[in-house]
CSV table of C-alpha atoms and ligand atoms in Angstrom, one decimal:
chain,number,residue,atom,x,y,z
A,1,UNK,CA,93.8,132.5,83.0
A,2,UNK,CA,95.7,129.2,83.5
A,3,UNK,CA,94.6,126.4,81.2
A,4,UNK,CA,95.0,123.7,83.8
A,5,UNK,CA,91.6,123.5,85.5
A,6,UNK,CA,89.0,121.2,86.9
A,7,UNK,CA,85.7,121.5,85.2
A,8,UNK,CA,82.7,120.6,87.3
A,9,UNK,CA,79.8,119.2,85.3
A,10,UNK,CA,77.0,120.3,87.6
A,11,UNK,CA,74.4,118.5,85.6
A,12,UNK,CA,76.1,115.2,86.5
A,13,UNK,CA,76.3,116.2,90.1
A,14,UNK,CA,72.6,116.9,90.1
A,15,UNK,CA,72.0,113.5,88.4
A,16,UNK,CA,73.9,111.6,91.1
A,17,UNK,CA,72.1,113.4,93.9
A,18,UNK,CA,68.8,112.5,92.2
A,19,UNK,CA,69.9,108.9,92.0
A,20,UNK,CA,70.7,108.9,95.7
A,21,UNK,CA,67.3,110.5,96.4
A,22,UNK,CA,65.5,107.8,94.3
A,23,UNK,CA,67.3,105.0,96.1
A,24,UNK,CA,66.5,105.9,99.8
A,25,UNK,CA,63.1,106.1,101.4
A,26,UNK,CA,61.5,109.5,101.2
A,27,UNK,CA,61.6,109.9,105.0
A,28,UNK,CA,65.4,109.1,105.1
A,29,UNK,CA,67.5,112.1,105.5
A,30,UNK,CA,70.5,112.5,103.1
A,31,UNK,CA,73.6,114.0,104.6
A,32,UNK,CA,76.0,114.7,101.7
A,33,UNK,CA,79.7,114.5,102.6
A,34,UNK,CA,81.2,117.7,101.4
A,35,UNK,CA,84.4,117.3,103.4
A,36,UNK,CA,87.7,118.0,101.7
A,37,UNK,CA,86.0,120.7,99.6
A,38,UNK,CA,83.5,118.1,98.3
A,39,UNK,CA,86.3,115.6,97.4
A,40,UNK,CA,87.8,118.4,95.3
A,41,UNK,CA,84.5,119.5,93.7
A,42,UNK,CA,83.8,122.7,95.6
A,43,UNK,CA,81.8,122.3,98.8
A,44,UNK,CA,79.7,125.5,98.6
A,45,UNK,CA,78.6,124.6,95.0
A,46,UNK,CA,77.8,121.0,96.0
A,47,UNK,CA,75.8,122.1,99.0
A,48,UNK,CA,73.8,124.7,97.0
A,49,UNK,CA,73.0,122.2,94.3
A,50,UNK,CA,72.1,119.5,96.8
A,51,UNK,CA,69.6,121.7,98.6
A,52,UNK,CA,68.0,122.6,95.3
A,53,UNK,CA,67.9,118.9,94.3
A,54,UNK,CA,65.6,116.9,96.5
A,55,UNK,CA,65.8,119.4,99.3
A,56,UNK,CA,68.9,117.9,100.9
A,57,UNK,CA,69.5,119.8,104.1
A,58,UNK,CA,72.3,117.9,105.9
A,59,UNK,CA,76.0,118.3,105.0
A,60,UNK,CA,79.1,116.6,106.5
A,61,UNK,CA,82.5,118.2,106.8
A,62,UNK,CA,85.6,116.9,108.4
A,63,UNK,CA,86.9,120.1,110.1
A,64,UNK,CA,85.4,123.1,111.8
A,65,UNK,CA,87.1,125.3,109.2
A,66,UNK,CA,85.2,123.5,106.5
A,67,UNK,CA,82.0,124.1,108.4
A,68,UNK,CA,82.7,127.8,108.8
A,69,UNK,CA,83.4,128.1,105.1
A,70,UNK,CA,79.9,126.7,104.3
A,71,UNK,CA,78.3,129.1,106.9
A,72,UNK,CA,80.1,132.1,105.5
A,73,UNK,CA,78.8,131.2,102.1
A,74,UNK,CA,75.1,131.1,102.9
A,75,UNK,CA,74.7,127.4,103.9
A,76,UNK,CA,72.1,127.6,106.7
A,77,UNK,CA,71.3,123.8,106.7
A,78,UNK,CA,72.5,121.3,109.2
A,79,UNK,CA,76.2,120.7,109.2
A,80,UNK,CA,77.9,117.8,111.0
A,81,UNK,CA,81.6,117.6,111.7
A,82,UNK,CA,82.8,114.0,111.3
A,83,UNK,CA,86.3,114.2,112.7
A,84,UNK,CA,87.1,115.3,116.2
A,85,UNK,CA,88.3,118.8,116.9
A,86,UNK,CA,90.3,120.3,119.8
A,87,UNK,CA,89.0,122.4,122.7
A,88,UNK,CA,90.3,125.6,121.0
A,89,UNK,CA,87.8,125.0,118.3
A,90,UNK,CA,84.8,124.3,120.6
A,91,UNK,CA,83.5,127.9,120.7
A,92,UNK,CA,83.4,127.9,116.8
A,93,UNK,CA,81.1,124.9,116.9
A,94,UNK,CA,78.7,126.9,119.0
A,95,UNK,CA,79.1,130.2,117.1
A,96,UNK,CA,78.5,128.5,113.7
A,97,UNK,CA,76.1,125.8,114.9
A,98,UNK,CA,78.2,122.9,113.8
A,99,UNK,CA,77.1,119.4,115.0
A,100,UNK,CA,80.2,117.7,116.3
A,101,UNK,CA,80.5,113.9,116.2
A,102,UNK,CA,81.8,113.2,119.7
A,103,UNK,CA,82.4,110.4,122.2
A,104,UNK,CA,84.5,109.7,125.3
A,105,UNK,CA,83.7,110.9,128.8
A,106,UNK,CA,86.6,113.4,129.0
A,107,UNK,CA,85.9,114.8,125.6
A,108,UNK,CA,82.1,115.2,126.3
A,109,UNK,CA,82.8,116.8,129.6
A,110,UNK,CA,85.2,119.3,128.1
A,111,UNK,CA,82.8,120.1,125.3
A,112,UNK,CA,80.0,120.4,127.9
A,113,UNK,CA,82.0,122.8,130.1
A,114,UNK,CA,82.9,125.0,127.2
A,115,UNK,CA,79.2,125.1,126.2
A,116,UNK,CA,78.3,126.1,129.7
A,117,UNK,CA,80.6,129.1,129.6
A,118,UNK,CA,79.6,130.0,126.0
A,119,UNK,CA,75.8,130.0,126.3
A,120,UNK,CA,74.4,132.3,128.8
A,121,UNK,CA,70.8,131.4,127.9
A,122,UNK,CA,69.1,128.0,127.8
A,123,UNK,CA,70.4,127.3,124.3
A,124,UNK,CA,71.8,123.8,123.6
A,125,UNK,CA,74.3,122.8,121.0
A,126,UNK,CA,73.3,119.7,119.0
A,127,UNK,CA,75.9,116.9,118.9
A,128,UNK,CA,76.0,113.4,117.5
A,129,UNK,CA,77.3,110.5,119.6
A,130,UNK,CA,79.8,108.5,117.5
A,131,UNK,CA,79.9,104.7,118.1
A,132,UNK,CA,82.7,102.4,117.0
A,133,UNK,CA,81.1,99.2,115.8
A,134,UNK,CA,84.2,97.9,114.1
A,135,UNK,CA,85.8,100.7,112.1
A,136,UNK,CA,88.6,101.1,114.8
A,137,UNK,CA,88.7,104.9,114.5
A,138,UNK,CA,86.5,107.2,116.6
A,139,UNK,CA,83.5,106.3,118.6
A,140,UNK,CA,82.6,104.8,122.0
A,141,UNK,CA,82.0,101.0,122.2
A,142,UNK,CA,78.4,100.1,121.7
A,143,UNK,CA,78.0,99.0,125.4
A,144,UNK,CA,79.3,102.5,126.5
A,145,UNK,CA,76.7,104.3,124.4
A,146,UNK,CA,74.1,104.5,127.2
A,147,UNK,CA,76.5,106.1,129.7
A,148,UNK,CA,77.8,108.6,127.1
A,149,UNK,CA,74.3,109.5,126.0
A,150,UNK,CA,73.5,110.2,129.7
A,151,UNK,CA,76.5,112.5,129.9
A,152,UNK,CA,75.3,114.4,126.9
A,153,UNK,CA,71.7,114.6,128.0
A,154,UNK,CA,72.6,115.7,131.5
A,155,UNK,CA,74.7,118.5,130.2
A,156,UNK,CA,72.9,121.9,130.4
A,157,UNK,CA,74.0,123.1,127.0
A,158,UNK,CA,74.4,120.0,124.8
A,159,UNK,CA,71.6,118.1,123.0
A,160,UNK,CA,71.9,114.6,121.7
A,161,UNK,CA,70.7,115.2,118.1
A,162,UNK,CA,71.7,111.7,116.8
A,163,UNK,CA,73.9,108.7,116.8
A,164,UNK,CA,76.2,107.5,114.1
A,165,UNK,CA,78.6,104.7,113.2
A,166,UNK,CA,80.8,104.1,110.1
A,167,UNK,CA,81.3,101.0,108.1
A,168,UNK,CA,84.8,99.9,107.2
A,169,UNK,CA,84.3,97.1,104.7
A,170,UNK,CA,80.8,97.8,103.2
A,171,UNK,CA,82.6,98.4,99.9
A,172,UNK,CA,83.7,94.8,99.8
A,173,UNK,CA,81.5,92.1,98.2
A,174,UNK,CA,83.0,89.0,99.9
A,175,UNK,CA,80.9,87.0,102.3
A,176,UNK,CA,83.3,88.1,105.1
A,177,UNK,CA,83.0,91.8,104.3
A,178,UNK,CA,79.2,91.7,104.1
A,179,UNK,CA,79.0,89.7,107.2
A,180,UNK,CA,81.2,92.1,109.1
A,181,UNK,CA,79.1,95.0,107.8
A,182,UNK,CA,75.9,93.3,109.1
A,183,UNK,CA,77.6,92.7,112.4
A,184,UNK,CA,78.5,96.4,112.6
A,185,UNK,CA,74.9,97.3,111.9
A,186,UNK,CA,73.7,94.9,114.6
A,187,UNK,CA,76.1,96.4,117.1
A,188,UNK,CA,74.9,99.9,116.2
A,189,UNK,CA,71.3,98.8,116.7
A,190,UNK,CA,72.3,97.5,120.2
A,191,UNK,CA,74.0,100.9,121.0
A,192,UNK,CA,70.8,102.7,120.0
A,193,UNK,CA,68.7,100.3,122.1
A,194,UNK,CA,71.2,100.9,125.0
A,195,UNK,CA,70.5,104.6,124.8
A,196,UNK,CA,66.7,104.1,124.6
A,197,UNK,CA,66.8,101.9,127.7
A,198,UNK,CA,68.3,104.8,129.6
A,199,UNK,CA,65.2,106.8,128.7
A,200,UNK,CA,67.0,109.0,126.2
A,201,UNK,CA,65.9,109.7,122.7
A,202,UNK,CA,68.8,108.6,120.4
A,203,UNK,CA,67.6,111.1,117.8
A,204,UNK,CA,68.7,110.7,114.2
A,205,UNK,CA,70.5,107.3,113.7
A,206,UNK,CA,72.9,107.1,110.8
A,207,UNK,CA,75.3,104.6,109.4
A,208,UNK,CA,75.2,104.3,105.7
A,209,UNK,CA,78.1,105.5,103.5
A,210,UNK,CA,78.1,105.3,99.7
A,211,UNK,CA,78.6,101.5,99.5
A,212,UNK,CA,75.8,100.8,102.0
A,213,UNK,CA,73.5,103.2,100.4
A,214,UNK,CA,73.7,101.2,97.2
A,215,UNK,CA,74.2,97.7,98.5
A,216,UNK,CA,72.6,97.6,102.0
A,217,UNK,CA,69.2,99.3,101.7
A,218,UNK,CA,68.1,97.6,104.9
A,219,UNK,CA,70.7,99.6,106.8
A,220,UNK,CA,69.6,103.1,105.9
A,221,UNK,CA,68.1,104.0,109.3
A,222,UNK,CA,67.1,107.7,109.6
A,223,UNK,CA,70.0,109.3,107.7
A,224,UNK,CA,72.5,108.2,105.1
A,225,UNK,CA,75.9,109.8,104.4
A,226,UNK,CA,76.8,109.6,100.7
A,227,UNK,CA,80.3,110.8,99.7
A,228,UNK,CA,82.0,109.4,96.7
A,229,UNK,CA,78.8,108.4,94.8
A,230,UNK,CA,77.8,112.1,94.9
A,231,UNK,CA,80.8,112.7,92.7
A,232,UNK,CA,80.1,109.8,90.4
A,233,UNK,CA,82.4,107.0,91.5
A,234,UNK,CA,81.6,103.6,92.8
A,235,UNK,CA,83.4,102.5,96.1
A,236,UNK,CA,85.9,99.7,95.5
A,237,UNK,CA,84.0,96.4,94.7
A,238,UNK,CA,80.5,97.9,94.8
A,239,UNK,CA,80.7,98.6,91.0
A,240,UNK,CA,78.0,99.2,88.5
A,241,UNK,CA,78.4,95.7,87.2
A,242,UNK,CA,78.2,94.1,90.7
A,243,UNK,CA,75.1,96.1,91.6
A,244,UNK,CA,73.5,95.1,88.3
A,245,UNK,CA,74.3,91.4,89.0
A,246,UNK,CA,72.5,91.7,92.4
A,247,UNK,CA,69.5,93.6,90.9
A,248,UNK,CA,70.4,96.9,92.7
A,249,UNK,CA,71.1,99.0,89.6
A,250,UNK,CA,72.6,102.4,90.4
A,251,UNK,CA,73.8,104.7,87.7
A,252,UNK,CA,76.4,107.4,88.4
A,253,UNK,CA,78.2,109.9,86.3
A,254,UNK,CA,81.6,111.3,87.1
A,255,UNK,CA,81.4,115.0,87.8
A,256,UNK,CA,84.9,116.4,87.4
A,257,UNK,CA,87.1,116.7,84.4
A,258,UNK,CA,90.8,117.6,84.8
A,259,UNK,CA,91.9,119.6,81.7
A,260,UNK,CA,95.0,121.2,80.4
A,261,UNK,CA,96.5,122.2,77.1
A,262,UNK,CA,99.5,121.4,74.9
A,263,UNK,CA,101.9,124.2,75.4
A,264,UNK,CA,104.8,122.9,73.4
A,265,UNK,CA,105.5,120.2,70.8
A,266,UNK,CA,109.1,119.1,70.6
A,267,UNK,CA,110.8,116.9,68.0
A,268,UNK,CA,113.0,114.3,69.7
A,269,UNK,CA,115.4,111.9,68.0
A,270,UNK,CA,115.5,108.2,68.7
A,271,UNK,CA,117.4,107.6,72.0
A,272,UNK,CA,116.8,111.0,73.6
A,273,UNK,CA,115.7,110.8,77.3
A,274,UNK,CA,112.7,112.5,78.7
A,275,UNK,CA,112.4,114.1,82.2
A,276,UNK,CA,114.1,113.6,85.5
A,277,UNK,CA,116.0,110.5,86.3
A,278,UNK,CA,116.2,109.5,82.6
A,279,UNK,CA,113.7,106.7,83.0
A,280,UNK,CA,112.3,107.0,79.5
A,281,UNK,CA,114.1,107.0,76.2
A,282,UNK,CA,112.4,107.6,72.8
A,283,UNK,CA,112.7,104.3,70.9
A,284,UNK,CA,112.3,106.1,67.6
A,285,UNK,CA,112.2,109.7,66.3
A,286,UNK,CA,109.0,111.1,67.8
A,287,UNK,CA,107.1,114.3,68.9
A,288,UNK,CA,106.6,115.0,72.5
A,289,UNK,CA,103.9,117.3,73.8
A,290,UNK,CA,104.6,119.3,77.0
A,291,UNK,CA,101.7,119.9,79.4
A,292,UNK,CA,101.6,122.5,82.1
A,293,UNK,CA,100.4,120.2,84.9
A,294,UNK,CA,102.4,118.2,87.4
A,295,UNK,CA,102.3,116.7,90.9
A,296,UNK,CA,101.9,120.0,92.6
A,297,UNK,CA,98.5,120.1,90.8
A,298,UNK,CA,97.6,116.6,92.1
A,299,UNK,CA,98.9,114.6,89.1
A,300,UNK,CA,100.7,112.2,91.3
A,301,UNK,CA,104.2,111.1,90.4
A,302,UNK,CA,103.2,107.5,90.6
A,303,UNK,CA,100.7,107.9,87.7
A,304,UNK,CA,103.6,107.6,85.3
A,305,UNK,CA,104.3,105.2,83.7
A,306,UNK,CA,100.8,104.1,82.9
A,307,UNK,CA,98.8,107.3,82.6
A,308,UNK,CA,97.2,108.0,79.2
A,309,UNK,CA,95.7,111.4,78.4
A,310,UNK,CA,93.1,112.2,75.8
A,311,UNK,CA,93.7,114.7,73.0
A,312,UNK,CA,91.1,115.1,70.4
A,313,UNK,CA,89.5,111.8,71.1
A,314,UNK,CA,92.7,109.7,71.2
A,315,UNK,CA,94.8,108.4,74.1
A,316,UNK,CA,98.5,109.1,74.4
A,317,UNK,CA,100.9,108.0,77.1
A,318,UNK,CA,102.6,110.2,79.5
A,319,UNK,CA,106.3,109.5,79.3
A,320,UNK,CA,109.1,109.9,81.8
A,321,UNK,CA,108.6,111.2,85.3
A,322,UNK,CA,105.8,113.6,86.1
A,323,UNK,CA,107.5,116.9,87.3
A,324,UNK,CA,106.1,119.3,89.9
A,325,UNK,CA,104.5,121.6,87.3
A,326,UNK,CA,104.8,119.8,83.9
A,327,UNK,CA,104.7,116.5,82.2
A,328,UNK,CA,105.4,115.1,78.8
A,329,UNK,CA,103.3,113.0,76.4
A,330,UNK,CA,104.5,110.9,73.5
A,331,UNK,CA,102.2,111.8,70.5
A,332,UNK,CA,104.2,110.1,67.8
A,333,UNK,CA,106.0,111.6,64.8
A,334,UNK,CA,104.2,114.1,62.6
A,335,UNK,CA,100.9,113.7,64.4
A,336,UNK,CA,98.4,115.9,62.5
A,337,UNK,CA,95.7,115.3,65.2
A,338,UNK,CA,97.6,117.2,67.8
A,339,UNK,CA,98.3,120.9,67.5
A,340,UNK,CA,99.8,123.5,69.8
A,341,UNK,CA,97.3,124.7,72.4
A,342,UNK,CA,94.9,121.8,71.8
A,343,UNK,CA,92.9,120.7,74.9
A,344,UNK,CA,94.1,117.7,76.8
A,345,UNK,CA,91.9,115.7,79.1
A,346,UNK,CA,93.6,113.9,82.0
A,347,UNK,CA,90.4,112.3,83.2
A,348,UNK,CA,86.7,113.1,83.3
A,349,UNK,CA,83.1,112.1,82.5
A,350,UNK,CA,82.1,111.0,79.0
A,351,UNK,CA,80.6,114.5,78.4
A,352,UNK,CA,84.1,116.0,78.7
A,353,UNK,CA,85.4,113.8,75.9
A,354,UNK,CA,87.9,112.1,78.3
A,355,UNK,CA,88.6,108.5,77.6
A,356,UNK,CA,89.8,107.8,81.2
A,357,UNK,CA,88.2,108.4,84.6
A,358,UNK,CA,89.6,108.9,88.1
A,359,UNK,CA,89.2,105.2,88.6
A,360,UNK,CA,91.6,104.5,85.8
A,361,UNK,CA,94.2,106.8,87.4
A,362,UNK,CA,93.6,105.2,90.8
A,363,UNK,CA,94.4,101.8,89.3
A,364,UNK,CA,97.6,103.0,87.8
A,365,UNK,CA,98.6,104.8,91.1
A,366,UNK,CA,97.5,101.8,93.3
A,367,UNK,CA,95.0,104.0,95.1
A,368,UNK,CA,91.3,104.9,95.1
A,369,UNK,CA,89.3,107.5,93.2
A,370,UNK,CA,88.9,109.3,96.6
A,371,UNK,CA,92.6,110.0,96.7
A,372,UNK,CA,92.9,111.0,93.1
A,373,UNK,CA,90.1,113.5,93.5
A,374,UNK,CA,91.2,115.0,96.8
A,375,UNK,CA,94.7,115.3,95.6
A,376,UNK,CA,93.8,118.1,93.2
A,377,UNK,CA,95.4,121.1,94.7
A,378,UNK,CA,94.3,124.7,95.2
A,379,UNK,CA,96.4,125.8,92.2
A,380,UNK,CA,93.9,124.0,90.0
A,381,UNK,CA,91.1,126.4,89.2
A,382,UNK,CA,87.6,125.1,89.5
A,383,UNK,CA,85.2,126.0,86.7
A,384,UNK,CA,81.5,125.2,87.0
A,385,UNK,CA,79.6,124.2,83.9
B,401,PLP,C1,83.8,110.2,104.5
B,401,PLP,C2,82.8,109.7,105.3
B,401,PLP,C3,81.5,109.3,104.7
B,401,PLP,C4,81.3,109.2,103.2
B,401,PLP,O1,82.0,108.0,102.7
B,401,PLP,P1,81.9,107.6,101.2
B,401,PLP,O2,82.6,106.2,101.2
B,401,PLP,O3,82.6,108.6,100.4
B,401,PLP,O4,80.4,107.5,100.9
B,401,PLP,C5,80.5,108.9,105.6
B,401,PLP,N1,80.7,108.9,106.9
B,401,PLP,C6,81.9,109.2,107.5
B,401,PLP,C7,82.0,109.2,109.0
B,401,PLP,C8,82.9,109.6,106.7
B,401,PLP,O5,84.1,109.9,107.3
């Protein structure tokens, strides 16, 4: 089996889920975002662990196919689909009982008509009404929520199960960011009120993402939707240190370790170049370790220069360009600490022995941990510990 793999520390996943459970009121539902194969962590595994830990029975996916994968692997709990799908996929929503986030008169009408022809009995498909309170992505405007809820509730085969909105700067700590988040929350409250005034039960109301779960406990409503914190990373400025400073301590443990092995050790003379483009030259005689991992595995090209990997408790720099399937590491001349086939940690939790995390890679690559994690490709085998 290939040595390049992602090891999932399920104990840490359980720990993070428990942290989330401990920080929301007992009556607040937790809908774990398992989209993008649980940010690269294996959606089925995460869902199964989550339902064992604190009885979590809501999961969020981005696509209908992701929902089907969960259903085909024994997940019978509630599944919401956060992104819109197209009419060709509507029958699958009904077949697999996937709760689509929807909005827009035309979209709702189409969905409703397909439901009418799909269900011959009185069955109704649950849906969520998405409200755009400032994200600028999907959702109706708050003042349209009443009308759209009426459309859903007048449909013979749809049921308004809940309402949701999504924060766009809840991961910022500035006064502006937090004020905007509060305004989004208030607009959402108005939208919910708008629906109530039409004599319709808004159902389960949900707005909190990871950042708001930790930093805005007053905005938890009926259901929160944790994503990144499930996998052990803090969203942008809502860091462990920040949360401590505002007396909202929240402890998380990274879940995934990206590992590989040294498959060659080369002796290079001073002045020899390494990898494509000849961007790196050895400034003295040195030994170079070759690793069988590259950008096709998700080790993005822009991580070099900058990336340091851990071998036997010490950090070494990746040198030259990261190739599609391989990269090179400068381990220094006659390094007795590094042998052929030694384990190499690209990033991971403390428990893995890694000295870097996905956040460190994100900084080097000018991105966020989300992208580092979801970039891990299918070729990287997932192993569960
Ligand atoms: C991805 C997503 C979440 C989870 O976001 P995190 O920042 O990872 O917690 C919640 N809600 C919606 C609508 C999303 O798209």
